[in-house]
PDB file of C-alpha atoms in Angstrom:
ATOM      1  CA  MET J   1       0.054   0.091  -0.216  1.00 60.00           C
ATOM      2  CA  SER J   2       1.071   3.673  -0.812  1.00 82.00           C
ATOM      3  CA  THR J   3       1.267   6.174   1.353  1.00 88.00           C
ATOM      4  CA  PRO J   4      -1.325   9.153   0.296  1.00 88.00           C
ATOM      5  CA  LEU J   5      -0.658  11.708  -2.311  1.00 86.00           C
ATOM      6  CA  TRP J   6       0.528  15.207  -0.644  1.00 87.00           C
ATOM      7  CA  PRO J   7      -1.669  18.012  -2.095  1.00 87.00           C
ATOM      8  CA  GLU J   8       0.981  19.249  -4.272  1.00 90.00           C
ATOM      9  CA  GLU J   9       1.108  16.230  -5.543  1.00 90.00           C
ATOM     10  CA  LEU J  10      -2.370  15.976  -6.098  1.00 88.00           C
ATOM     11  CA  VAL J  11      -2.393  18.605  -8.812  1.00 91.00           C
ATOM     12  CA  SER J  12       0.497  16.611 -11.073  1.00 88.00           C
ATOM     13  CA  THR J  13      -1.782  17.429 -13.906  1.00 89.00           C
ATOM     14  CA  GLY J  14      -3.335  20.436 -12.807  1.00 92.00           C
ATOM     15  CA  THR J  15      -3.230  23.701 -13.994  1.00 96.00           C
ATOM     16  CA  GLU J  16      -0.581  26.229 -13.650  1.00 97.00           C
ATOM     17  CA  ARG J  17      -2.339  28.337 -10.860  1.00 98.00           C
ATOM     18  CA  ASP J  18      -2.892  24.727  -9.393  1.00 96.00           C
ATOM     19  CA  VAL J  19       0.386  23.822  -9.213  1.00 96.00           C
ATOM     20  CA  LEU J  20       1.715  27.176  -8.083  1.00 98.00           C
ATOM     21  CA  GLU J  21      -0.726  27.299  -5.173  1.00 97.00           C
ATOM     22  CA  ALA J  22      -0.041  23.680  -3.718  1.00 96.00           C
ATOM     23  CA  PHE J  23       3.775  24.605  -4.395  1.00 97.00           C
ATOM     24  CA  LEU J  24       3.465  28.015  -2.245  1.00 98.00           C
ATOM     25  CA  ASP J  25       1.212  26.184   0.656  1.00 97.00           C
ATOM     26  CA  CYS J  26       3.631  23.248   0.579  1.00 96.00           C
ATOM     27  CA  GLN J  27       6.333  25.533   2.165  1.00 97.00           C
ATOM     28  CA  ARG J  28       4.523  27.104   3.958  1.00 98.00           C
ATOM     29  CA  ARG J  29       3.297  23.769   5.553  1.00 97.00           C
ATOM     30  CA  GLN J  30       6.905  22.938   5.546  1.00 96.00           C
ATOM     31  CA  VAL J  31       7.693  26.284   7.613  1.00 97.00           C
ATOM     32  CA  VAL J  32       5.485  25.783  10.459  1.00 97.00           C
ATOM     33  CA  ALA J  33       5.722  21.961  10.728  1.00 96.00           C
ATOM     34  CA  LYS J  34       9.788  22.495  11.551  1.00 96.00           C
ATOM     35  CA  VAL J  35       8.635  25.101  14.489  1.00 97.00           C
ATOM     36  CA  ALA J  36       5.865  23.006  15.924  1.00 96.00           C
ATOM     37  CA  GLY J  37       6.915  21.248  19.297  1.00 95.00           C
ATOM     38  CA  VAL J  38      10.053  24.150  19.590  1.00 96.00           C
ATOM     39  CA  PRO J  39       9.926  25.272  23.058  1.00 96.00           C
ATOM     40  CA  GLU J  40       9.651  29.151  23.502  1.00 96.00           C
ATOM     41  CA  GLU J  41      13.377  29.695  24.947  1.00 96.00           C
ATOM     42  CA  ALA J  42      14.888  27.338  21.988  1.00 96.00           C
ATOM     43  CA  ALA J  43      12.739  28.955  18.793  1.00 97.00           C
ATOM     44  CA  ARG J  44      13.883  32.715  20.296  1.00 97.00           C
ATOM     45  CA  ARG J  45      17.452  31.387  20.102  1.00 96.00           C
ATOM     46  CA  ARG J  46      20.115  32.862  17.979  1.00 95.00           C
ATOM     47  CA  ILE J  47      22.342  29.721  16.990  1.00 94.00           C
ATOM     48  CA  VAL J  48      24.084  31.147  13.971  1.00 94.00           C
ATOM     49  CA  PRO J  49      25.548  34.400  13.587  1.00 93.00           C
ATOM     50  CA  SER J  50      22.735  36.096  11.542  1.00 92.00           C
ATOM     51  CA  LYS J  51      19.327  37.503  13.217  1.00 89.00           C
ATOM     52  CA  THR J  52      17.816  34.317  12.137  1.00 95.00           C
ATOM     53  CA  THR J  53      16.008  32.276  14.823  1.00 97.00           C
ATOM     54  CA  LEU J  54      13.084  29.791  14.496  1.00 98.00           C
ATOM     55  CA  ALA J  55      10.795  32.321  15.480  1.00 98.00           C
ATOM     56  CA  GLY J  56      12.182  34.971  13.249  1.00 97.00           C
ATOM     57  CA  LEU J  57      11.913  33.430  10.265  1.00 98.00           C
ATOM     58  CA  VAL J  58       7.878  33.192  10.787  1.00 98.00           C
ATOM     59  CA  LYS J  59       7.954  36.671  11.954  1.00 98.00           C
ATOM     60  CA  HIS J  60       9.912  37.303   8.661  1.00 98.00           C
ATOM     61  CA  LEU J  61       7.664  35.141   6.165  1.00 98.00           C
ATOM     62  CA  THR J  62       5.025  36.834   7.790  1.00 98.00           C
ATOM     63  CA  ALA J  63       6.235  40.214   6.871  1.00 97.00           C
ATOM     64  CA  VAL J  64       7.166  38.965   3.635  1.00 98.00           C
ATOM     65  CA  GLU J  65       3.479  37.458   3.058  1.00 98.00           C
ATOM     66  CA  ARG J  66       2.262  40.952   3.463  1.00 98.00           C
ATOM     67  CA  ASN J  67       4.805  42.954   1.219  1.00 97.00           C
ATOM     68  CA  TRP J  68       4.202  40.630  -1.877  1.00 97.00           C
ATOM     69  CA  PHE J  69       0.246  39.878  -1.331  1.00 98.00           C
ATOM     70  CA  HIS J  70      -0.928  42.787   0.790  1.00 97.00           C
ATOM     71  CA  ARG J  71       0.741  45.745  -0.367  1.00 96.00           C
ATOM     72  CA  GLN J  72       2.267  45.034  -3.804  1.00 96.00           C
ATOM     73  CA  LEU J  73      -0.587  42.454  -4.907  1.00 98.00           C
ATOM     74  CA  ALA J  74      -3.969  44.508  -3.424  1.00 97.00           C
ATOM     75  CA  GLN J  75      -2.158  47.992  -3.258  1.00 96.00           C
ATOM     76  CA  ARG J  76      -2.681  48.082   0.016  1.00 95.00           C
ATOM     77  CA  ASP J  77      -1.171  51.815   2.101  1.00 94.00           C
ATOM     78  CA  PRO J  78       1.260  49.917   4.119  1.00 93.00           C
ATOM     79  CA  ALA J  79      -0.111  52.260   6.908  1.00 93.00           C
ATOM     80  CA  ASP J  80      -3.389  50.257   6.715  1.00 94.00           C
ATOM     81  CA  ILE J  81      -1.363  46.855   7.134  1.00 94.00           C
ATOM     82  CA  PRO J  82      -0.713  45.399  10.710  1.00 92.00           C
ATOM     83  CA  GLY J  83       2.906  44.815  11.397  1.00 92.00           C
ATOM     84  CA  ASN J  84       5.647  44.536   9.498  1.00 92.00           C
ATOM     85  CA  SER J  85       5.097  44.880   5.493  1.00 93.00           C
ATOM     86  CA  ARG J  86       8.467  44.981   4.140  1.00 91.00           C
ATOM     87  CA  GLY J  87      10.413  41.967   4.887  1.00 91.00           C
ATOM     88  CA  ASP J  88      13.208  43.946   5.556  1.00 93.00           C
ATOM     89  CA  ASP J  89      15.807  43.596   8.694  1.00 92.00           C
ATOM     90  CA  GLU J  90      13.393  44.555  11.222  1.00 93.00           C
ATOM     91  CA  SER J  91      10.939  41.957  10.397  1.00 95.00           C
ATOM     92  CA  TRP J  92      13.293  39.863  11.903  1.00 96.00           C
ATOM     93  CA  GLU J  93      13.653  41.129  14.910  1.00 95.00           C
ATOM     94  CA  LEU J  94      11.701  39.702  18.055  1.00 97.00           C
ATOM     95  CA  GLY J  95       9.349  41.800  20.679  1.00 96.00           C
ATOM     96  CA  PRO J  96       9.108  40.822  24.556  1.00 95.00           C
ATOM     97  CA  ASP J  97       6.029  40.171  23.892  1.00 96.00           C
ATOM     98  CA  ASP J  98       6.225  37.529  20.634  1.00 97.00           C
ATOM     99  CA  THR J  99       5.364  34.026  21.280  1.00 97.00           C
ATOM    100  CA  LEU J 100       6.260  31.139  18.995  1.00 98.00           C
ATOM    101  CA  ASP J 101       2.114  29.995  18.944  1.00 98.00           C
ATOM    102  CA  GLY J 102       1.066  33.865  18.372  1.00 98.00           C
ATOM    103  CA  LEU J 103       3.560  33.982  15.175  1.00 98.00           C
ATOM    104  CA  VAL J 104       2.670  30.806  13.971  1.00 98.00           C
ATOM    105  CA  ALA J 105      -1.261  32.084  14.366  1.00 98.00           C
ATOM    106  CA  GLU J 106      -0.422  35.130  12.936  1.00 98.00           C
ATOM    107  CA  TYR J 107       1.448  33.865   9.987  1.00 98.00           C
ATOM    108  CA  ASP J 108      -1.514  31.097   9.138  1.00 98.00           C
ATOM    109  CA  ARG J 109      -3.938  34.266   9.165  1.00 98.00           C
ATOM    110  CA  VAL J 110      -1.723  36.511   7.261  1.00 98.00           C
ATOM    111  CA  CYS J 111      -1.377  33.375   4.481  1.00 98.00           C
ATOM    112  CA  GLN J 112      -5.323  32.714   4.552  1.00 98.00           C
ATOM    113  CA  GLU J 113      -5.706  36.887   3.920  1.00 98.00           C
ATOM    114  CA  SER J 114      -3.123  36.512   1.372  1.00 98.00           C
ATOM    115  CA  ARG J 115      -4.724  33.538  -0.718  1.00 98.00           C
ATOM    116  CA  ARG J 116      -8.075  35.443  -0.889  1.00 98.00           C
ATOM    117  CA  ILE J 117      -6.540  38.713  -1.958  1.00 98.00           C
ATOM    118  CA  ALA J 118      -4.719  36.440  -4.774  1.00 98.00           C
ATOM    119  CA  ALA J 119      -8.276  34.554  -5.694  1.00 98.00           C
ATOM    120  CA  GLY J 120      -9.328  37.640  -7.128  1.00 98.00           C
ATOM    121  CA  PHE J 121      -6.768  38.265 -10.238  1.00 98.00           C
ATOM    122  CA  ALA J 122      -5.506  35.773 -12.961  1.00 98.00           C
ATOM    123  CA  LEU J 123      -1.919  35.139 -13.174  1.00 98.00           C
ATOM    124  CA  ASP J 124      -1.193  37.282 -15.796  1.00 98.00           C
ATOM    125  CA  ASP J 125      -2.906  40.416 -13.714  1.00 98.00           C
ATOM    126  CA  THR J 126       0.013  43.143 -13.073  1.00 98.00           C
ATOM    127  CA  VAL J 127       0.402  45.633 -10.264  1.00 98.00           C
ATOM    128  CA  PRO J 128       2.517  48.798 -10.272  1.00 96.00           C
ATOM    129  CA  SER J 129       5.850  48.168  -8.877  1.00 93.00           C
ATOM    130  CA  LYS J 130       8.266  50.593  -7.220  1.00 90.00           C
ATOM    131  CA  ARG J 131      11.463  48.435  -7.909  1.00 90.00           C
ATOM    132  CA  LEU J 132      10.054  46.253 -11.115  1.00 93.00           C
ATOM    133  CA  GLY J 133       7.810  48.449 -12.557  1.00 96.00           C
ATOM    134  CA  GLU J 134       5.108  46.170 -12.983  1.00 97.00           C
ATOM    135  CA  VAL J 135       4.897  42.412 -11.382  1.00 97.00           C
ATOM    136  CA  SER J 136       2.355  39.608 -12.075  1.00 98.00           C
ATOM    137  CA  LEU J 137       0.928  37.436  -9.410  1.00 98.00           C
ATOM    138  CA  ARG J 138       2.815  34.549 -11.679  1.00 98.00           C
ATOM    139  CA  TRP J 139       6.066  36.051 -10.641  1.00 98.00           C
ATOM    140  CA  ILE J 140       4.832  37.037  -7.320  1.00 98.00           C
ATOM    141  CA  TYR J 141       3.942  33.033  -7.056  1.00 98.00           C
ATOM    142  CA  ALA J 142       7.138  32.151  -8.340  1.00 98.00           C
ATOM    143  CA  HIS J 143       8.964  34.444  -5.948  1.00 98.00           C
ATOM    144  CA  MET J 144       7.072  33.493  -2.924  1.00 98.00           C
ATOM    145  CA  ILE J 145       7.679  29.809  -3.465  1.00 98.00           C
ATOM    146  CA  GLU J 146      11.656  30.382  -3.822  1.00 98.00           C
ATOM    147  CA  GLU J 147      11.429  32.890  -0.420  1.00 97.00           C
ATOM    148  CA  THR J 148       9.507  30.125   1.121  1.00 98.00           C
ATOM    149  CA  ALA J 149      11.228  27.413   0.753  1.00 98.00           C
ATOM    150  CA  GLN J 150      14.866  28.775   1.600  1.00 97.00           C
ATOM    151  CA  HIS J 151      13.760  29.541   5.062  1.00 97.00           C
ATOM    152  CA  ALA J 152      11.980  26.422   4.981  1.00 97.00           C
ATOM    153  CA  GLY J 153      15.776  25.037   4.314  1.00 96.00           C
ATOM    154  CA  HIS J 154      16.948  27.492   6.995  1.00 96.00           C
ATOM    155  CA  ALA J 155      14.179  26.273   9.244  1.00 96.00           C
ATOM    156  CA  ASP J 156      14.812  22.650   9.037  1.00 95.00           C
ATOM    157  CA  ILE J 157      19.005  23.201   9.851  1.00 95.00           C
ATOM    158  CA  LEU J 158      18.257  25.467  12.878  1.00 96.00           C
ATOM    159  CA  ARG J 159      15.634  22.907  13.629  1.00 96.00           C
ATOM    160  CA  GLU J 160      18.346  20.052  13.755  1.00 95.00           C
ATOM    161  CA  LEU J 161      20.813  22.417  15.404  1.00 95.00           C
ATOM    162  CA  THR J 162      18.161  22.977  18.067  1.00 94.00           C
ATOM    163  CA  ASP J 163      17.018  19.528  19.537  1.00 92.00           C
ATOM    164  CA  GLY J 164      18.156  17.205  16.502  1.00 90.00           C
ATOM    165  CA  ALA J 165      14.831  16.687  14.642  1.00 87.00           C
ATOM    166  CA  THR J 166      14.839  15.887  11.548  1.00 82.00           C
ATOM    167  CA  HIS J 167      12.701  15.136   8.686  1.00 75.00           C
ATOM    168  CA  LEU J 168       9.691  16.642   9.677  1.00 69.00           C
TER     169      LEU J 168
END
């Protein structure tokens, strides 16, 4: 008996959009899985020279979601978006009230809103971008898969260094 198919495997003959959405959601799930069950102190601990921590990764990716889907795609004013919507160096910084559970819950909420925003656009739809001139939803999906996968890999290494957990 074979194992059940993963959501990203279920779209192996799906549309381009189905595949992009499934792979982005796969990477989002990977990040959340990598931090699940980590004690608070360990999630905040810096074990590499950069600001990168398990909790900081989640906070940063939340800001990146806000930047690309809420700010760029939906063209929302940054002042109307709660929390960091730049994905900059400050997005890694943990406040005294930040908890891993709270950060994961916020990440889930922001990702859900990102899905809702993206549903209103076709892959070829473009929006103005200060840096790129204009950007399509297709490009945003590809970039977010790249960004989220990169940080899921970081989380995988940090988790192994934290408690030896692998293959989560």
